[in-house]
Amino acid sequence: LEAKLKDDYRKEKEKVNTKPLGMAFVTFQNEAMTAIILKDFNACQCQGCKCRQEPRSSQFSENLHVYDWSVTYAPDPQNVRW
């Protein structure tokens, strides 16, 4: 039974690592820094459609597809399935 559980765990872990969720949680030093990032990336709402302001770019922006990102405050940790 233990060997089967370990094998099931290993298979599930391999499966999880091949299917990224497409999200990340980032911690900042303070609320002011968070506000700067949100302002830089947030989309404004224009009658139900997103109108994007151009975020600051870097040499990695294109590869990271930052123009497709949606940046918001994280949910409460109790509301996240870790």
PDB file of C-alpha atoms in Angstrom:
ATOM      1  CA  LEU A   1       0.000   0.000   0.000  1.00  0.00           C
ATOM      2  CA  GLU A   2       2.789   2.438   0.906  1.00  0.00           C
ATOM      3  CA  ALA A   3       4.607   1.761  -2.371  1.00  0.00           C
ATOM      4  CA  LYS A   4       1.400   2.371  -4.343  1.00  0.00           C
ATOM      5  CA  LEU A   5       0.754   5.652  -2.533  1.00  0.00           C
ATOM      6  CA  LYS A   6       4.323   6.800  -3.180  1.00  0.00           C
ATOM      7  CA  ASP A   7       3.977   5.881  -6.853  1.00  0.00           C
ATOM      8  CA  ASP A   8       0.637   7.723  -7.105  1.00  0.00           C
ATOM      9  CA  TYR A   9       2.217  10.750  -5.423  1.00  0.00           C
ATOM     10  CA  ARG A  10       5.181  10.697  -7.816  1.00  0.00           C
ATOM     11  CA  LYS A  11       2.874  10.485 -10.855  1.00  0.00           C
ATOM     12  CA  GLU A  12       0.687  13.324  -9.603  1.00  0.00           C
ATOM     13  CA  LYS A  13       3.742  15.484  -8.879  1.00  0.00           C
ATOM     14  CA  GLU A  14       5.051  14.908 -12.413  1.00  0.00           C
ATOM     15  CA  LYS A  15       1.646  15.800 -13.853  1.00  0.00           C
ATOM     16  CA  VAL A  16       1.414  19.003 -11.811  1.00  0.00           C
ATOM     17  CA  ASN A  17       4.862  20.154 -12.914  1.00  0.00           C
ATOM     18  CA  THR A  18       3.910  19.815 -16.592  1.00  0.00           C
ATOM     19  CA  LYS A  19       0.691  21.861 -16.300  1.00  0.00           C
ATOM     20  CA  PRO A  20       1.473  25.384 -15.080  1.00  0.00           C
ATOM     21  CA  LEU A  21      -1.421  27.300 -13.564  1.00  0.00           C
ATOM     22  CA  GLY A  22      -0.504  30.575 -15.218  1.00  0.00           C
ATOM     23  CA  MET A  23      -0.458  32.553 -11.997  1.00  0.00           C
ATOM     24  CA  ALA A  24       2.004  33.804  -9.442  1.00  0.00           C
ATOM     25  CA  PHE A  25       1.888  35.393  -6.023  1.00  0.00           C
ATOM     26  CA  VAL A  26       4.365  38.204  -5.432  1.00  0.00           C
ATOM     27  CA  THR A  27       5.247  39.823  -2.109  1.00  0.00           C
ATOM     28  CA  PHE A  28       6.356  43.448  -1.944  1.00  0.00           C
ATOM     29  CA  GLN A  29       8.103  45.351   0.829  1.00  0.00           C
ATOM     30  CA  ASN A  30       5.195  47.693   1.477  1.00  0.00           C
ATOM     31  CA  GLU A  31       1.784  48.876   0.307  1.00  0.00           C
ATOM     32  CA  ALA A  32       3.255  51.813  -1.637  1.00  0.00           C
ATOM     33  CA  MET A  33       5.329  49.470  -3.779  1.00  0.00           C
ATOM     34  CA  THR A  34       2.243  47.339  -4.401  1.00  0.00           C
ATOM     35  CA  ALA A  35       0.288  50.411  -5.509  1.00  0.00           C
ATOM     36  CA  ILE A  36       2.999  51.341  -8.021  1.00  0.00           C
ATOM     37  CA  ILE A  37       2.927  47.881  -9.589  1.00  0.00           C
ATOM     38  CA  LEU A  38      -0.868  47.805  -9.728  1.00  0.00           C
ATOM     39  CA  LYS A  39      -0.972  51.256 -11.310  1.00  0.00           C
ATOM     40  CA  ASP A  40       1.649  50.224 -13.855  1.00  0.00           C
ATOM     41  CA  PHE A  41      -0.123  47.053 -14.946  1.00  0.00           C
ATOM     42  CA  ASN A  42      -3.796  47.505 -14.178  1.00  0.00           C
ATOM     43  CA  ALA A  43      -6.281  47.745 -16.986  1.00  0.00           C
ATOM     44  CA  CYS A  44      -8.835  50.504 -16.781  1.00  0.00           C
ATOM     45  CA  GLN A  45     -12.469  49.544 -17.270  1.00  0.00           C
ATOM     46  CA  CYS A  46     -14.145  51.318 -20.176  1.00  0.00           C
ATOM     47  CA  GLN A  47     -17.809  50.343 -20.357  1.00  0.00           C
ATOM     48  CA  GLY A  48     -17.053  46.666 -19.809  1.00  0.00           C
ATOM     49  CA  CYS A  49     -13.996  46.298 -22.028  1.00  0.00           C
ATOM     50  CA  LYS A  50     -10.357  46.462 -21.016  1.00  0.00           C
ATOM     51  CA  CYS A  51      -8.354  49.435 -22.242  1.00  0.00           C
ATOM     52  CA  ARG A  52      -4.728  48.774 -21.444  1.00  0.00           C
ATOM     53  CA  GLN A  53      -2.161  51.373 -20.740  1.00  0.00           C
ATOM     54  CA  GLU A  54       1.312  50.303 -21.800  1.00  0.00           C
ATOM     55  CA  PRO A  55       3.234  48.870 -18.830  1.00  0.00           C
ATOM     56  CA  ARG A  56       6.908  49.645 -18.558  1.00  0.00           C
ATOM     57  CA  SER A  57       8.789  47.138 -20.649  1.00  0.00           C
ATOM     58  CA  SER A  58      12.097  45.379 -20.204  1.00  0.00           C
ATOM     59  CA  GLN A  59      14.206  43.033 -22.277  1.00  0.00           C
ATOM     60  CA  PHE A  60      12.072  40.162 -20.918  1.00  0.00           C
ATOM     61  CA  SER A  61       8.624  41.653 -21.583  1.00  0.00           C
ATOM     62  CA  GLU A  62       8.036  40.020 -24.942  1.00  0.00           C
ATOM     63  CA  ASN A  63       9.090  36.525 -23.821  1.00  0.00           C
ATOM     64  CA  LEU A  64       6.997  36.825 -20.660  1.00  0.00           C
ATOM     65  CA  HIS A  65       3.945  38.118 -22.579  1.00  0.00           C
ATOM     66  CA  VAL A  66       3.436  40.892 -20.026  1.00  0.00           C
ATOM     67  CA  TYR A  67       0.807  42.504 -22.249  1.00  0.00           C
ATOM     68  CA  ASP A  68      -1.453  39.519 -21.510  1.00  0.00           C
ATOM     69  CA  TRP A  69      -1.024  39.776 -17.727  1.00  0.00           C
ATOM     70  CA  SER A  70      -3.792  40.750 -15.373  1.00  0.00           C
ATOM     71  CA  VAL A  71      -2.431  42.101 -12.095  1.00  0.00           C
ATOM     72  CA  THR A  72      -4.641  42.232  -8.997  1.00  0.00           C
ATOM     73  CA  TYR A  73      -4.379  41.906  -5.254  1.00  0.00           C
ATOM     74  CA  ALA A  74      -4.054  38.276  -4.211  1.00  0.00           C
ATOM     75  CA  PRO A  75      -7.018  36.590  -2.593  1.00  0.00           C
ATOM     76  CA  ASP A  76      -6.978  35.913   1.110  1.00  0.00           C
ATOM     77  CA  PRO A  77      -4.651  32.927   1.737  1.00  0.00           C
ATOM     78  CA  GLN A  78      -7.589  31.009   3.222  1.00  0.00           C
ATOM     79  CA  ASN A  79      -9.303  31.235  -0.179  1.00  0.00           C
ATOM     80  CA  VAL A  80      -6.393  29.658  -2.075  1.00  0.00           C
ATOM     81  CA  ARG A  81      -6.106  25.913  -2.608  1.00  0.00           C
ATOM     82  CA  TRP A  82      -2.449  25.395  -1.773  1.00  0.00           C
TER      83      TRP A  82
END
